[in-house]
Amino acid sequence: MKLFSATIEEFEVVPKIRLPLKMKWSKEGQRYLSTKQALAWELKKCYHGKDPMTFEMSLSCAIHLRHRRGIDIDNAVGFLMDSLQYAGIVENDKWIKELRKVNLFQGKVNRVVVELRRL
């Protein structure tokens, strides 16, 4: 059963980085945090529930990138899961028990497609 689905156009995914306390104030840390916040805001616009989801679910996503730089797929998925948690859609990313389909495309547009299903 599909719980949540969102397509965000013209949004560039930033790979997840490790953020120790010193790193939060660096240029890379500030870019990651502000981009995560922006994606969380866009995801929250598509979410019609009041409370965060607290049951086992699966995540499917497609990430379209305009640039040709290499990006690790696990860091991209980590960024999406952090954004879902920050938006208040998922209480904790520990509830995401399965990655069904994760696609990384390079093309002419930046786009993020996210779908959550109940297990």
mmCIF file of N, CA, C and O in Angstrom, residues 30-78:
data_model
loop_
_atom_site.group_PDB
_atom_site.id
_atom_site.type_symbol
_atom_site.label_atom_id
_atom_site.label_comp_id
_atom_site.label_asym_id
_atom_site.label_seq_id
_atom_site.Cartn_x
_atom_site.Cartn_y
_atom_site.Cartn_z
ATOM 1 N N GLN A 30 27.499 23.409 5.920
ATOM 2 C CA GLN A 30 26.388 24.358 5.780
ATOM 3 C C GLN A 30 25.600 24.101 4.501
ATOM 4 O O GLN A 30 24.379 24.192 4.493
ATOM 5 N N ARG A 31 26.288 23.732 3.423
ATOM 6 C CA ARG A 31 25.595 23.408 2.169
ATOM 7 C C ARG A 31 24.715 22.177 2.344
ATOM 8 O O ARG A 31 23.567 22.153 1.904
ATOM 9 N N TYR A 32 25.249 21.145 2.997
ATOM 10 C CA TYR A 32 24.484 19.924 3.219
ATOM 11 C C TYR A 32 23.244 20.205 4.075
ATOM 12 O O TYR A 32 22.132 19.786 3.734
ATOM 13 N N LEU A 33 23.427 20.926 5.175
ATOM 14 C CA LEU A 33 22.307 21.197 6.084
ATOM 15 C C LEU A 33 21.230 22.063 5.429
ATOM 16 O O LEU A 33 20.033 21.798 5.585
ATOM 17 N N SER A 34 21.636 23.083 4.675
ATOM 18 C CA SER A 34 20.636 23.950 4.044
ATOM 19 C C SER A 34 19.895 23.216 2.924
ATOM 20 O O SER A 34 18.690 23.399 2.748
ATOM 21 N N THR A 35 20.593 22.354 2.179
ATOM 22 C CA THR A 35 19.937 21.593 1.124
ATOM 23 C C THR A 35 18.991 20.554 1.711
ATOM 24 O O THR A 35 17.894 20.338 1.194
ATOM 25 N N LYS A 36 19.401 19.918 2.813
ATOM 26 C CA LYS A 36 18.528 18.951 3.492
ATOM 27 C C LYS A 36 17.266 19.644 3.985
ATOM 28 O O LYS A 36 16.156 19.127 3.843
ATOM 29 N N GLN A 37 17.418 20.831 4.526
ATOM 30 C CA GLN A 37 16.278 21.605 5.004
ATOM 31 C C GLN A 37 15.346 21.986 3.857
ATOM 32 O O GLN A 37 14.122 21.907 3.974
ATOM 33 N N ALA A 38 15.902 22.374 2.723
ATOM 34 C CA ALA A 38 15.089 22.754 1.560
ATOM 35 C C ALA A 38 14.315 21.557 1.005
ATOM 36 O O ALA A 38 13.128 21.672 0.691
ATOM 37 N N LEU A 39 14.972 20.396 0.922
ATOM 38 C CA LEU A 39 14.269 19.207 0.445
ATOM 39 C C LEU A 39 13.191 18.784 1.439
ATOM 40 O O LEU A 39 12.095 18.388 1.039
ATOM 41 N N ALA A 40 13.481 18.878 2.725
ATOM 42 C CA ALA A 40 12.479 18.540 3.743
ATOM 43 C C ALA A 40 11.250 19.437 3.602
ATOM 44 O O ALA A 40 10.113 18.965 3.724
ATOM 45 N N TRP A 41 11.457 20.697 3.335
ATOM 46 C CA TRP A 41 10.336 21.624 3.150
ATOM 47 C C TRP A 41 9.483 21.216 1.946
ATOM 48 O O TRP A 41 8.260 21.219 2.011
ATOM 49 N N GLU A 42 10.139 20.866 0.837
ATOM 50 C CA GLU A 42 9.411 20.445 -0.362
ATOM 51 C C GLU A 42 8.663 19.132 -0.134
ATOM 52 O O GLU A 42 7.538 18.963 -0.598
ATOM 53 N N LEU A 43 9.278 18.194 0.585
ATOM 54 C CA LEU A 43 8.614 16.928 0.890
ATOM 55 C C LEU A 43 7.427 17.143 1.821
ATOM 56 O O LEU A 43 6.381 16.509 1.672
ATOM 57 N N LYS A 44 7.579 18.046 2.767
ATOM 58 C CA LYS A 44 6.499 18.335 3.719
ATOM 59 C C LYS A 44 5.280 18.907 2.999
ATOM 60 O O LYS A 44 4.143 18.649 3.404
ATOM 61 N N LYS A 45 5.483 19.661 1.930
ATOM 62 C CA LYS A 45 4.361 20.201 1.152
ATOM 63 C C LYS A 45 3.520 19.081 0.543
ATOM 64 O O LYS A 45 2.320 19.234 0.360
ATOM 65 N N CYS A 46 4.156 17.949 0.235
ATOM 66 C CA CYS A 46 3.458 16.819 -0.400
ATOM 67 C C CYS A 46 2.851 15.861 0.615
ATOM 68 O O CYS A 46 2.093 14.969 0.234
ATOM 69 N N TYR A 47 3.191 16.010 1.885
ATOM 70 C CA TYR A 47 2.722 15.084 2.923
ATOM 71 C C TYR A 47 1.423 15.610 3.509
ATOM 72 O O TYR A 47 1.343 16.748 3.952
ATOM 73 N N HIS A 48 0.398 14.759 3.545
ATOM 74 C CA HIS A 48 -0.918 15.184 4.030
ATOM 75 C C HIS A 48 -1.249 14.639 5.416
ATOM 76 O O HIS A 48 -2.342 14.866 5.905
ATOM 77 N N GLY A 49 -0.333 13.938 6.028
ATOM 78 C CA GLY A 49 -0.562 13.410 7.368
ATOM 79 C C GLY A 49 -0.168 14.418 8.429
ATOM 80 O O GLY A 49 0.532 15.392 8.162
ATOM 81 N N LYS A 50 -0.631 14.180 9.647
ATOM 82 C CA LYS A 50 -0.293 15.075 10.754
ATOM 83 C C LYS A 50 0.930 14.584 11.514
ATOM 84 O O LYS A 50 1.801 15.359 11.864
ATOM 85 N N ASP A 51 0.952 13.281 11.777
ATOM 86 C CA ASP A 51 2.023 12.712 12.594
ATOM 87 C C ASP A 51 3.024 11.957 11.728
ATOM 88 O O ASP A 51 2.681 11.458 10.661
ATOM 89 N N PRO A 52 4.249 11.821 12.224
ATOM 90 C CA PRO A 52 5.238 11.025 11.493
ATOM 91 C C PRO A 52 4.836 9.543 11.477
ATOM 92 O O PRO A 52 4.183 9.060 12.392
ATOM 93 N N MET A 53 5.236 8.845 10.436
ATOM 94 C CA MET A 53 4.931 7.419 10.315
ATOM 95 C C MET A 53 5.866 6.612 11.209
ATOM 96 O O MET A 53 7.076 6.859 11.217
ATOM 97 N N THR A 54 5.280 5.665 11.953
ATOM 98 C CA THR A 54 6.055 4.871 12.909
ATOM 99 C C THR A 54 5.795 3.383 12.718
ATOM 100 O O THR A 54 5.442 2.686 13.659
ATOM 101 N N PHE A 55 5.912 2.904 11.519
ATOM 102 C CA PHE A 55 5.773 1.479 11.238
ATOM 103 C C PHE A 55 6.731 1.126 10.121
ATOM 104 O O PHE A 55 7.279 2.010 9.457
ATOM 105 N N GLU A 56 6.945 -0.166 9.914
ATOM 106 C CA GLU A 56 7.914 -0.609 8.919
ATOM 107 C C GLU A 56 7.447 -0.258 7.509
ATOM 108 O O GLU A 56 6.277 -0.430 7.172
ATOM 109 N N MET A 57 8.377 0.244 6.712
ATOM 110 C CA MET A 57 8.039 0.655 5.350
ATOM 111 C C MET A 57 9.230 0.437 4.431
ATOM 112 O O MET A 57 10.345 0.182 4.889
ATOM 113 N N SER A 58 8.937 0.518 3.140
ATOM 114 C CA SER A 58 9.990 0.404 2.132
ATOM 115 C C SER A 58 10.108 1.732 1.381
ATOM 116 O O SER A 58 9.148 2.476 1.268
ATOM 117 N N LEU A 59 11.288 1.999 0.873
ATOM 118 C CA LEU A 59 11.578 3.239 0.160
ATOM 119 C C LEU A 59 11.958 2.910 -1.276
ATOM 120 O O LEU A 59 12.774 2.026 -1.524
ATOM 121 N N SER A 60 11.341 3.611 -2.208
ATOM 122 C CA SER A 60 11.733 3.575 -3.615
ATOM 123 C C SER A 60 12.029 5.010 -4.030
ATOM 124 O O SER A 60 11.299 5.924 -3.638
ATOM 125 N N CYS A 61 13.087 5.212 -4.797
ATOM 126 C CA CYS A 61 13.400 6.574 -5.215
ATOM 127 C C CYS A 61 14.124 6.576 -6.548
ATOM 128 O O CYS A 61 14.762 5.598 -6.931
ATOM 129 N N ALA A 62 13.983 7.666 -7.241
ATOM 130 C CA ALA A 62 14.699 7.914 -8.488
ATOM 131 C C ALA A 62 15.307 9.308 -8.379
ATOM 132 O O ALA A 62 14.610 10.270 -8.071
ATOM 133 N N ILE A 63 16.589 9.394 -8.623
ATOM 134 C CA ILE A 63 17.302 10.666 -8.520
ATOM 135 C C ILE A 63 17.859 10.986 -9.895
ATOM 136 O O ILE A 63 18.643 10.220 -10.454
ATOM 137 N N HIS A 64 17.425 12.102 -10.435
ATOM 138 C CA HIS A 64 17.892 12.564 -11.747
ATOM 139 C C HIS A 64 18.867 13.717 -11.513
ATOM 140 O O HIS A 64 18.516 14.692 -10.839
ATOM 141 N N LEU A 65 20.050 13.601 -12.075
ATOM 142 C CA LEU A 65 21.086 14.618 -11.903
ATOM 143 C C LEU A 65 21.421 15.257 -13.242
ATOM 144 O O LEU A 65 21.540 14.566 -14.253
ATOM 145 N N ARG A 66 21.589 16.549 -13.216
ATOM 146 C CA ARG A 66 21.962 17.283 -14.427
ATOM 147 C C ARG A 66 23.471 17.216 -14.659
ATOM 148 O O ARG A 66 23.929 17.241 -15.791
ATOM 149 N N HIS A 67 24.252 17.119 -13.618
ATOM 150 C CA HIS A 67 25.707 17.136 -13.748
ATOM 151 C C HIS A 67 26.258 15.719 -13.955
ATOM 152 O O HIS A 67 25.571 14.733 -13.781
ATOM 153 N N ARG A 68 27.492 15.639 -14.326
ATOM 154 C CA ARG A 68 28.138 14.354 -14.600
ATOM 155 C C ARG A 68 29.078 13.925 -13.470
ATOM 156 O O ARG A 68 29.811 12.962 -13.617
ATOM 157 N N ARG A 69 29.100 14.650 -12.376
ATOM 158 C CA ARG A 69 29.972 14.279 -11.264
ATOM 159 C C ARG A 69 29.517 12.948 -10.678
ATOM 160 O O ARG A 69 28.329 12.660 -10.599
ATOM 161 N N GLY A 70 30.460 12.177 -10.230
ATOM 162 C CA GLY A 70 30.132 10.896 -9.603
ATOM 163 C C GLY A 70 29.527 11.119 -8.219
ATOM 164 O O GLY A 70 29.964 11.981 -7.463
ATOM 165 N N ILE A 71 28.497 10.357 -7.900
ATOM 166 C CA ILE A 71 27.854 10.456 -6.594
ATOM 167 C C ILE A 71 27.559 9.031 -6.132
ATOM 168 O O ILE A 71 27.088 8.207 -6.913
ATOM 169 N N ASP A 72 27.905 8.713 -4.904
ATOM 170 C CA ASP A 72 27.622 7.390 -4.363
ATOM 171 C C ASP A 72 26.133 7.262 -4.099
ATOM 172 O O ASP A 72 25.517 8.150 -3.494
ATOM 173 N N ILE A 73 25.569 6.145 -4.517
ATOM 174 C CA ILE A 73 24.132 5.947 -4.380
ATOM 175 C C ILE A 73 23.734 5.828 -2.904
ATOM 176 O O ILE A 73 22.672 6.287 -2.513
ATOM 177 N N ASP A 74 24.598 5.254 -2.062
ATOM 178 C CA ASP A 74 24.256 5.133 -0.646
ATOM 179 C C ASP A 74 24.241 6.488 0.049
ATOM 180 O O ASP A 74 23.416 6.736 0.933
ATOM 181 N N ASN A 75 25.100 7.407 -0.374
ATOM 182 C CA ASN A 75 25.088 8.750 0.202
ATOM 183 C C ASN A 75 23.861 9.539 -0.257
ATOM 184 O O ASN A 75 23.310 10.337 0.497
ATOM 185 N N ALA A 76 23.422 9.315 -1.488
ATOM 186 C CA ALA A 76 22.213 9.981 -1.995
ATOM 187 C C ALA A 76 20.980 9.478 -1.240
ATOM 188 O O ALA A 76 20.113 10.260 -0.864
ATOM 189 N N VAL A 77 20.897 8.166 -1.016
ATOM 190 C CA VAL A 77 19.768 7.598 -0.278
ATOM 191 C C VAL A 77 19.807 8.061 1.176
ATOM 192 O O VAL A 77 18.767 8.369 1.771
ATOM 193 N N GLY A 78 20.985 8.149 1.756
ATOM 194 C CA GLY A 78 21.119 8.658 3.121
ATOM 195 C C GLY A 78 20.617 10.090 3.239
ATOM 196 O O GLY A 78 19.949 10.455 4.213
#
